[in-house]
mmCIF file of C-alpha atoms in Angstrom:
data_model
loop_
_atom_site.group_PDB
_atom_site.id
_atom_site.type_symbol
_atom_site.label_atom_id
_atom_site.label_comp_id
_atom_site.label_asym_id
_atom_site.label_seq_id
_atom_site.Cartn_x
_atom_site.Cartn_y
_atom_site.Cartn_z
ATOM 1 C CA UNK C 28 -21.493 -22.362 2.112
ATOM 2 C CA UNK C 29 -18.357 -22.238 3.620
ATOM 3 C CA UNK C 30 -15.982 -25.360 3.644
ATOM 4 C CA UNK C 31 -13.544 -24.592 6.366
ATOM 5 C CA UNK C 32 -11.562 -27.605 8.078
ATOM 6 C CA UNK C 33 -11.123 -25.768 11.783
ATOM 7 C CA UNK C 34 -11.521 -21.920 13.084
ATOM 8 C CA UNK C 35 -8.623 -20.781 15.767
ATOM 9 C CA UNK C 36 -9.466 -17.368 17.405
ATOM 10 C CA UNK C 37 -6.332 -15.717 18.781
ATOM 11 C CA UNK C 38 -6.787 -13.925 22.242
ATOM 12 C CA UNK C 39 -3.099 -11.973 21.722
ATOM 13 C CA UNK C 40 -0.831 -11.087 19.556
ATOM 14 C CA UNK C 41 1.453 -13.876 21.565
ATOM 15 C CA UNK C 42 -1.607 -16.439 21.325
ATOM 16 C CA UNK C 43 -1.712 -15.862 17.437
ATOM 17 C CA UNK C 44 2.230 -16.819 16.911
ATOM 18 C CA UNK C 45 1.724 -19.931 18.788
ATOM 19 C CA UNK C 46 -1.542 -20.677 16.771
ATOM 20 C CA UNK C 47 0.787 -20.134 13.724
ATOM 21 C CA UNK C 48 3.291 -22.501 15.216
ATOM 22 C CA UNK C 49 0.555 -25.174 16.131
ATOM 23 C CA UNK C 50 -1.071 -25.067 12.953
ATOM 24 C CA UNK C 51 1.483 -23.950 9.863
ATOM 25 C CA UNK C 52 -1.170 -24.530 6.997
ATOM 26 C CA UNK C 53 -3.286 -22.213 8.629
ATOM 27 C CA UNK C 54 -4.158 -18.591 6.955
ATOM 28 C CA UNK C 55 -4.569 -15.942 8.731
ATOM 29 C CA UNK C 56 -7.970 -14.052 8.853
ATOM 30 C CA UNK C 57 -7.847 -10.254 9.543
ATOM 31 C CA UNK C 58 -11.462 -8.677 7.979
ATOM 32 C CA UNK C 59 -12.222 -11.516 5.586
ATOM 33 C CA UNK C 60 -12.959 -9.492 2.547
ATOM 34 C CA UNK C 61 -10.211 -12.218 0.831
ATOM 35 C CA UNK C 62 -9.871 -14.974 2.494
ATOM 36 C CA UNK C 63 -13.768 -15.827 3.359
ATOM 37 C CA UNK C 64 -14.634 -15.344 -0.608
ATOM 38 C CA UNK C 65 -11.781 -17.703 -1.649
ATOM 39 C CA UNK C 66 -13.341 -20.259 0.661
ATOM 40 C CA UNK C 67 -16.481 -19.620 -0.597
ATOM 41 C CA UNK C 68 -15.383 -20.002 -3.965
ATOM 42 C CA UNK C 69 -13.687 -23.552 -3.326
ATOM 43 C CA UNK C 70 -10.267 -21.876 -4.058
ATOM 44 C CA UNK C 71 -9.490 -22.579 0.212
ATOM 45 C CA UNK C 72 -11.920 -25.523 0.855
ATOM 46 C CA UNK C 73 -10.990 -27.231 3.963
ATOM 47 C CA UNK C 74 -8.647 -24.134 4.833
ATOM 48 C CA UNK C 75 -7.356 -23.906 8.570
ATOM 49 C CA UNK C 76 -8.042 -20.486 9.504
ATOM 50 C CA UNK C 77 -6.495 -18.211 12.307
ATOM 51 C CA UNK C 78 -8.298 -15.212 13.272
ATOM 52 C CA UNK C 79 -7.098 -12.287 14.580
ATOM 53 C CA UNK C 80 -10.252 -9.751 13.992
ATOM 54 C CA UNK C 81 -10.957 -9.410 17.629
ATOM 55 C CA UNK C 82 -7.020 -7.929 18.838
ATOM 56 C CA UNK C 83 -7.941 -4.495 19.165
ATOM 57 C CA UNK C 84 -4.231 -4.038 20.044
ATOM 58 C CA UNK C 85 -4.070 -4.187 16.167
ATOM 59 C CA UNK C 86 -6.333 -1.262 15.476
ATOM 60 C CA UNK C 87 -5.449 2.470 14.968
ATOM 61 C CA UNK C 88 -3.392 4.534 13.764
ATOM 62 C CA UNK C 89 -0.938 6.773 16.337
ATOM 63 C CA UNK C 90 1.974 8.701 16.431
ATOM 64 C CA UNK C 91 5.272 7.543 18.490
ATOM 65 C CA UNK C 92 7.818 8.775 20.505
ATOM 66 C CA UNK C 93 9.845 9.500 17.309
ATOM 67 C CA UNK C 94 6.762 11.009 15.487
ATOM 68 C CA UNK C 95 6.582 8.081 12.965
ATOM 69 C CA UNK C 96 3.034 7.426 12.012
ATOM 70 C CA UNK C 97 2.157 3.797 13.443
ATOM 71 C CA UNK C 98 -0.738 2.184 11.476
ATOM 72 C CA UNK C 99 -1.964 -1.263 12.981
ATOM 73 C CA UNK C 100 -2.685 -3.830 10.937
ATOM 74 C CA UNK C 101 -6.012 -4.509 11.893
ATOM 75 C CA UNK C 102 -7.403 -0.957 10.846
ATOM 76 C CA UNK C 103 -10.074 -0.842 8.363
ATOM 77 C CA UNK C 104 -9.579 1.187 5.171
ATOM 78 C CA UNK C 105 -12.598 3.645 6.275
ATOM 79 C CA UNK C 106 -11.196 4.343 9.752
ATOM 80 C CA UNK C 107 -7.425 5.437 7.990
ATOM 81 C CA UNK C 108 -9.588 7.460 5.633
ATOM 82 C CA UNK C 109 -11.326 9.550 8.399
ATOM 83 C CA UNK C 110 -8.206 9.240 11.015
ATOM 84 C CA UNK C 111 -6.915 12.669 11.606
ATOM 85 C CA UNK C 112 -3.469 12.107 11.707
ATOM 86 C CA UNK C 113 -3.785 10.649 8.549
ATOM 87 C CA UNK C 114 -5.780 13.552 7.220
ATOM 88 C CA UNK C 115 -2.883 15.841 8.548
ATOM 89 C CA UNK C 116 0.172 14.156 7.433
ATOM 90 C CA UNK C 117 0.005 11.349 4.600
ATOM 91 C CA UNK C 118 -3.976 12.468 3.260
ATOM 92 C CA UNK C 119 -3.471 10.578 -0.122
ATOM 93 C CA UNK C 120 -2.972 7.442 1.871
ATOM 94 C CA UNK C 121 -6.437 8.088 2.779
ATOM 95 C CA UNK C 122 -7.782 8.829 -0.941
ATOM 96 C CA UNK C 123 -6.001 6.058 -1.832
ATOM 97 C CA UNK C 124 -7.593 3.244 0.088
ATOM 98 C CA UNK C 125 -11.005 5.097 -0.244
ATOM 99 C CA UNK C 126 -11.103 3.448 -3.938
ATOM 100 C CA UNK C 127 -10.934 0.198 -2.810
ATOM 101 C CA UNK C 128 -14.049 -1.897 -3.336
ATOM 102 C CA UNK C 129 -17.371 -0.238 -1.471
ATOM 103 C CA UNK C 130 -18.419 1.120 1.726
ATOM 104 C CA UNK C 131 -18.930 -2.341 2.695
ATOM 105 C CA UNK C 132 -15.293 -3.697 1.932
ATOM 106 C CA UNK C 133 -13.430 -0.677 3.157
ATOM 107 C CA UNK C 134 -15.363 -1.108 6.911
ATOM 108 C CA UNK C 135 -14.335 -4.311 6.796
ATOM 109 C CA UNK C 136 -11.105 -4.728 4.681
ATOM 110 C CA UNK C 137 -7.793 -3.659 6.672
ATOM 111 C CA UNK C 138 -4.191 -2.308 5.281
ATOM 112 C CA UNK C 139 -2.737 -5.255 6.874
ATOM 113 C CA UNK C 140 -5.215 -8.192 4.770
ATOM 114 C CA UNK C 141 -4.401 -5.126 1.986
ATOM 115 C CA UNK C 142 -0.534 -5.483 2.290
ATOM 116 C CA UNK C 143 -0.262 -9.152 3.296
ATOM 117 C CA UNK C 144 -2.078 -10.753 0.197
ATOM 118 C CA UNK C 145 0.807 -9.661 -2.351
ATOM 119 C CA UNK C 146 -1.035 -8.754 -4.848
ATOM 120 C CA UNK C 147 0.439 -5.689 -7.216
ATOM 121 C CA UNK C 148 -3.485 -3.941 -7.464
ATOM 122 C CA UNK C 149 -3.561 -3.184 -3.904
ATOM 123 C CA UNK C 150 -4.873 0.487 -3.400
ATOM 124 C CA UNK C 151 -2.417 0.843 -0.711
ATOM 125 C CA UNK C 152 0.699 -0.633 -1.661
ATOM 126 C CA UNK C 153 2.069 1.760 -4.010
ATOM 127 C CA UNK C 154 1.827 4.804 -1.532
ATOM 128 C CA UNK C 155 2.998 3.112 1.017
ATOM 129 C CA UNK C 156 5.865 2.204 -1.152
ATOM 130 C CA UNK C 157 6.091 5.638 -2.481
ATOM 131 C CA UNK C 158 6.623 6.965 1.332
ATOM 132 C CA UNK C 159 8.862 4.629 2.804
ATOM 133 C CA UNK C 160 6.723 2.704 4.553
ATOM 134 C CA UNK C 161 7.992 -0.243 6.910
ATOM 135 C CA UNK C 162 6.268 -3.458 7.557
ATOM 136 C CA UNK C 163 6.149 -4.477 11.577
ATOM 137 C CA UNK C 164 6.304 -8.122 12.072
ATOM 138 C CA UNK C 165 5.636 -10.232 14.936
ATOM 139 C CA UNK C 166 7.200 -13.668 15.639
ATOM 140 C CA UNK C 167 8.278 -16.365 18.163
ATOM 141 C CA UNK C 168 11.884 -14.399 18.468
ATOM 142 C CA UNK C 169 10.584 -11.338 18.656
ATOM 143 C CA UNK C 170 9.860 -7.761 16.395
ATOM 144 C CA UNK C 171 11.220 -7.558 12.820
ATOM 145 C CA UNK C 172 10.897 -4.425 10.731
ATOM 146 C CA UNK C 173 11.876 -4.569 7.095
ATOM 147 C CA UNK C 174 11.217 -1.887 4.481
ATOM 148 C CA UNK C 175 8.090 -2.407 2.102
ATOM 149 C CA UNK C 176 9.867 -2.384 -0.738
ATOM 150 C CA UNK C 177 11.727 -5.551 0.956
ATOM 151 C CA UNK C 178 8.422 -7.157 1.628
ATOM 152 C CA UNK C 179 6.860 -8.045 -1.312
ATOM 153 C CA UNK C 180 8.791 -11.062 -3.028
ATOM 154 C CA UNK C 181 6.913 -11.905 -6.094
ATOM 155 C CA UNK C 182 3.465 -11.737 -7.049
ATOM 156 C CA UNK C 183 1.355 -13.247 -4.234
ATOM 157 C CA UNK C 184 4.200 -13.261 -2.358
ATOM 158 C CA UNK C 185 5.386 -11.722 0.744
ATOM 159 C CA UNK C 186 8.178 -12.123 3.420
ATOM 160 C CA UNK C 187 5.917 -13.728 6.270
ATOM 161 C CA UNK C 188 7.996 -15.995 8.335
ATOM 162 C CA UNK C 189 5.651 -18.914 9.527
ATOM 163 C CA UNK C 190 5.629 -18.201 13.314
ATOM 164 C CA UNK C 191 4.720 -14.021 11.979
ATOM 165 C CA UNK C 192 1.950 -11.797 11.634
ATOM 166 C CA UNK C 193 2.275 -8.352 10.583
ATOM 167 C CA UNK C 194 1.340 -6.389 13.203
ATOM 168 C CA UNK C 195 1.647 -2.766 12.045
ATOM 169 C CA UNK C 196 3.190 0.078 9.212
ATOM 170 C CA UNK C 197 5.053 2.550 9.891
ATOM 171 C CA UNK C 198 5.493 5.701 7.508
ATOM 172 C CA UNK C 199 8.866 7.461 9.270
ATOM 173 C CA UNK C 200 8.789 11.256 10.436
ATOM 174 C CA UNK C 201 11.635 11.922 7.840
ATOM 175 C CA UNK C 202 9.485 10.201 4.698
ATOM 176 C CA UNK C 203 6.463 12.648 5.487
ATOM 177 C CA UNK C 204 7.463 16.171 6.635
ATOM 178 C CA UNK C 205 7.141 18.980 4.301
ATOM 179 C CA UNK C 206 5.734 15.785 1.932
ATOM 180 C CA UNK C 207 2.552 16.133 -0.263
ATOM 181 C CA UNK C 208 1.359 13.458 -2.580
ATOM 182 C CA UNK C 209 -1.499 12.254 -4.997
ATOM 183 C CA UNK C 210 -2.651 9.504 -6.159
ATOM 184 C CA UNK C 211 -4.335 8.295 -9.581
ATOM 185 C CA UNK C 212 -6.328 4.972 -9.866
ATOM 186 C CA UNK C 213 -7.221 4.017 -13.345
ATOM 187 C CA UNK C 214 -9.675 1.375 -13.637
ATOM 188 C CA UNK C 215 -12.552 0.346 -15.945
ATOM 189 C CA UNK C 216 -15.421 1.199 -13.183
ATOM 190 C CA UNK C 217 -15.097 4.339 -10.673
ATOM 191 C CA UNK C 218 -16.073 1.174 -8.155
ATOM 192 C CA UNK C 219 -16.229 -2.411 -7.346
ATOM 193 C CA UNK C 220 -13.122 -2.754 -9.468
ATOM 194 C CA UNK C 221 -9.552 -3.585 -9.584
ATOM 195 C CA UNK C 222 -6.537 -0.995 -10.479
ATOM 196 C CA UNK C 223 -5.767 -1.669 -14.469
ATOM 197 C CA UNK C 224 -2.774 0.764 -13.081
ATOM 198 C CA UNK C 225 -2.307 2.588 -9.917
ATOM 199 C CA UNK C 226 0.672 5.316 -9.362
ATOM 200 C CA UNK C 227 1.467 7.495 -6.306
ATOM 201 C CA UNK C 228 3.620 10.487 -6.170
ATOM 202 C CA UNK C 229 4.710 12.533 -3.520
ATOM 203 C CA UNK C 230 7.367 15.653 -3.644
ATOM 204 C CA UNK C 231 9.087 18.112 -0.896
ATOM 205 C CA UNK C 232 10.597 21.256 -2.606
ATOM 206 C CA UNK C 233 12.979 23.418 -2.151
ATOM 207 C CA UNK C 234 12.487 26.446 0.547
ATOM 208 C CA UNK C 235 11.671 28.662 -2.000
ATOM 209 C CA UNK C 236 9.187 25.955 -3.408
ATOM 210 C CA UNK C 237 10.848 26.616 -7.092
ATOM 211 C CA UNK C 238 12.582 23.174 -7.458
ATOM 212 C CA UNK C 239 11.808 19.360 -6.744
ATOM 213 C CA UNK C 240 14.122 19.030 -3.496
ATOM 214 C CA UNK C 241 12.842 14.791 -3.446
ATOM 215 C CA UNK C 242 10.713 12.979 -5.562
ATOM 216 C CA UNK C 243 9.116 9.462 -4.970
ATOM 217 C CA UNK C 244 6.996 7.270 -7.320
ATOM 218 C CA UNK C 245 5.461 4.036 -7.324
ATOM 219 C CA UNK C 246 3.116 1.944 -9.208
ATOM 220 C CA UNK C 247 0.610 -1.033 -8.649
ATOM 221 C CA UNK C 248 -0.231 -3.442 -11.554
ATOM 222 C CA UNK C 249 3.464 -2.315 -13.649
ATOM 223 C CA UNK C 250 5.034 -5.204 -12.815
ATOM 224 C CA UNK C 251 4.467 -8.355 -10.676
ATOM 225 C CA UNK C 252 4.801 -6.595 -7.229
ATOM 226 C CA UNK C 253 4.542 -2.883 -6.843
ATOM 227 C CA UNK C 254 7.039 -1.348 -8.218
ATOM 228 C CA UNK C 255 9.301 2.062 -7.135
ATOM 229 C CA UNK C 256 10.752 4.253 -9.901
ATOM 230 C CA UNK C 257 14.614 5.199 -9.282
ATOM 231 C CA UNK C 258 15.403 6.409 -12.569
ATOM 232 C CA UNK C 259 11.923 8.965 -12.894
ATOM 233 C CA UNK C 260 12.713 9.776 -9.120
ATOM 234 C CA UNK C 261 16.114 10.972 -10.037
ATOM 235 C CA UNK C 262 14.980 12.567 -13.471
ATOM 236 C CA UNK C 263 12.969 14.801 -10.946
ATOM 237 C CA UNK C 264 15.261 15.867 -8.252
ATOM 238 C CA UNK C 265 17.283 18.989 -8.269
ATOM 239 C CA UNK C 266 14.994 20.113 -11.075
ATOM 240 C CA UNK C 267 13.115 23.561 -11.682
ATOM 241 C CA UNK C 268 9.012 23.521 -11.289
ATOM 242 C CA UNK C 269 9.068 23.515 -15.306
ATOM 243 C CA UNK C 270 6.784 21.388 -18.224
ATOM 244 C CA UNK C 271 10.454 20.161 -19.200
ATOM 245 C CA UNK C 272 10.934 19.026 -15.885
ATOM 246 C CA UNK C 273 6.999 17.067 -15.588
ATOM 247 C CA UNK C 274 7.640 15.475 -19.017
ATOM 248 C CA UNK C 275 11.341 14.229 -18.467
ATOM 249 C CA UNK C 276 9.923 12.736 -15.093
ATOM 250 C CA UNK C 277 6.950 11.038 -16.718
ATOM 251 C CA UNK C 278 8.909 9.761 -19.941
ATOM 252 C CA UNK C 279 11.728 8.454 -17.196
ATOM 253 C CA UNK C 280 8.865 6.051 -15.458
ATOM 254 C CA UNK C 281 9.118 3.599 -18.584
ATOM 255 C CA UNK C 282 12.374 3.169 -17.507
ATOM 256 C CA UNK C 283 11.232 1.451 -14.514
ATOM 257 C CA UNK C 284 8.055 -0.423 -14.928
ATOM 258 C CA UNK C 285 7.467 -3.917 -16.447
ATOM 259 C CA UNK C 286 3.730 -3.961 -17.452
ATOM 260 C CA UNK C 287 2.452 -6.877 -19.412
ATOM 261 C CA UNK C 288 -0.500 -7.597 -21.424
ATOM 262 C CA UNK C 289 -3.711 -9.299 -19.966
ATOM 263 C CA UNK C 290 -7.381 -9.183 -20.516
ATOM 264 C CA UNK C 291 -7.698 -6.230 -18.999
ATOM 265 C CA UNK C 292 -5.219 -3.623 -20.754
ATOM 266 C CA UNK C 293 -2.634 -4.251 -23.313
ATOM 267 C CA UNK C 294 1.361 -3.508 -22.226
ATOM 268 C CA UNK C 295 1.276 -0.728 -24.351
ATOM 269 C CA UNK C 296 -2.021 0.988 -22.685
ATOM 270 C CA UNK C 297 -0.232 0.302 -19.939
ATOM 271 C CA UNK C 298 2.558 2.374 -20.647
ATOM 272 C CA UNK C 299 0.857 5.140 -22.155
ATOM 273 C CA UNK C 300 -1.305 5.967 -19.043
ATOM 274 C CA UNK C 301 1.757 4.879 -16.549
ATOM 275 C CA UNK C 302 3.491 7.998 -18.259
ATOM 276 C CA UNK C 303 0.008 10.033 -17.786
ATOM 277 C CA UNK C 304 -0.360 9.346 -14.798
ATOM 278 C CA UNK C 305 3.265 10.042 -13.905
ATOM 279 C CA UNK C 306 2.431 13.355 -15.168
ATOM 280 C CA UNK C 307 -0.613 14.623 -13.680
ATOM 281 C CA UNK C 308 0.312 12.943 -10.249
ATOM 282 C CA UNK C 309 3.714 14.983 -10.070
ATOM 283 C CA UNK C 310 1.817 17.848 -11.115
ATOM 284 C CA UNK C 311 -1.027 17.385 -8.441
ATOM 285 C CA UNK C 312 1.690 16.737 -5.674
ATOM 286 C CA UNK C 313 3.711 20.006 -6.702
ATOM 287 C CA UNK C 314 0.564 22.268 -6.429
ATOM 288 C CA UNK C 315 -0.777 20.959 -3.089
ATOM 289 C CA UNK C 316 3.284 21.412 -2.089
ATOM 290 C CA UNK C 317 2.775 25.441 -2.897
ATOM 291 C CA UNK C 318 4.569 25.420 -5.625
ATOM 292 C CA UNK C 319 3.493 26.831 -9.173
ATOM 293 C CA UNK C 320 4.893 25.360 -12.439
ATOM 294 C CA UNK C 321 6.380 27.455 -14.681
#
């Protein structure tokens, strides 16, 4: 059922860079919900395989000295869901990778596998992109942190050195205090499927809570990796709670995506739901802020 060449189990973070080293055709296997059906499907026959499932050291999510949110890459979808520091600080990051698959994939799947694949419809990418988020890595000389938006190179593509795993994500105090967000998945089941489009907003107002003080946006499945919005973000910031203000934001998103047709949606469904989506996610993220629209 499954044609796999040779099964390494790492016994430490340390153990799995030198696995990487020994064996550099190897892939890494986190929870499996990817990797074990492209075997299965011939796609990886006589893969190498590396797995890291039983580092518990990769598991949880915390909070550190600096208050940044630390996420290990080993932690399932359901357990950042449920975590309460999740709950309390970055809650749509928890919404978000609820839609991914069933209760079956999110036990097993983790934001690392999630992350680490490249692929534009992950549930988490674009809110992790949309707060900051920074990818840990873990190699023979050592740590290396790079942004998220850094990390993803082109479709299916991410910067993994070959002596690296990715060992955590971090979502910085300063990207999510005072932040609320909300995310909308669009898809053609409200299960079992992948994002036609994906977007995640998040705002922090003014003291008043009568004006967008920052904005962030970011899509999955606009372009080849997920994509952040500069030119919507901007079209948001300084500007009253207003319907002016929603629809400028929203129209401004076209500016910065690069959908493209495929079986699935047309470019130009694309567009028209990036821009609704644009729009009911700032909206969403200005009421759970406190602030009303005028």
């Amino acid at each position: 059922m499954y044609d796999i060449k040779a099964l390494y189990e790492a016994q430490s973070v340390q153990d799995a860079v030198r696995l990487r080293l020994e064996h550099p055709q190897a892939q890494i296997l986190a929870g499996g919900t990817d990797v074990l059906v492209q075997v299965r499907e011939g796609r990886r026959a006589g893969a190498e395989l590396i797995s890291i499932y039983g580092l518990d050291e990769l598991r949880g999510v915390t909070l550190d000295g600096e208050e940044n949110i630390r996420i290990g890459s080993l932690t399932s979808f359901s357990h950042i869901t449920r975590d309460p520091i999740i709950q309390k600080y970055i809650n749509v990051l928890g919404q978000a990778v609820d839609m991914v698959g069933g209760p079956q994939i999110r036990n097993a799947g983790t934001i690392g596998g999630n992350t680490c694949n490249g692929v534009t419809s992950a549930d988490s990418a674009s809110t992790l992109l949309a707060w900051d988020a920074v990818v840990e890595l873990t190699g023979a000389q050592g740590v290396r942190r790079l942004p998220i938006r850094d990390f993803y190179l082109a479709a299916g593509r991410v910067d993994i050195r070959p002596d690296e795993i990715q060992t955590a994500l971090l979502v910085p105090k300063t990207s999510y205090e005072d932040c609320f967000g909300h995310y909308i998945k669009y898809a053609m089941r409200s299960a079992m499927d992948i994002a036609t489009t994906g977007c995640s907003v998040n705002v922090v107002l003014t003291q008043d809570r009568s004006a967008i003080r920052r904005c962030r946006m970011a899509y999955g499945v606009a372009g080849p990796v997920p994509l952040r919005c500069p030119a919507a973000e901007a079209a948001a910031e300084g500007r009253p709670l207003t319907g002016e203000t929603v629809e400028t934001f929203a129209r401004a998103a076209l500016e910065d995506i690069r959908p493209r047709d495929s079986w699935r949606a047309s470019k130009a469904f694309r567009e028209h739901i990036a821009v609704e989506m644009a729009r009911r996610c700032l909206i969403e993220s200005v009421k759970l802020a406190g602030g009303v629209m005028a």
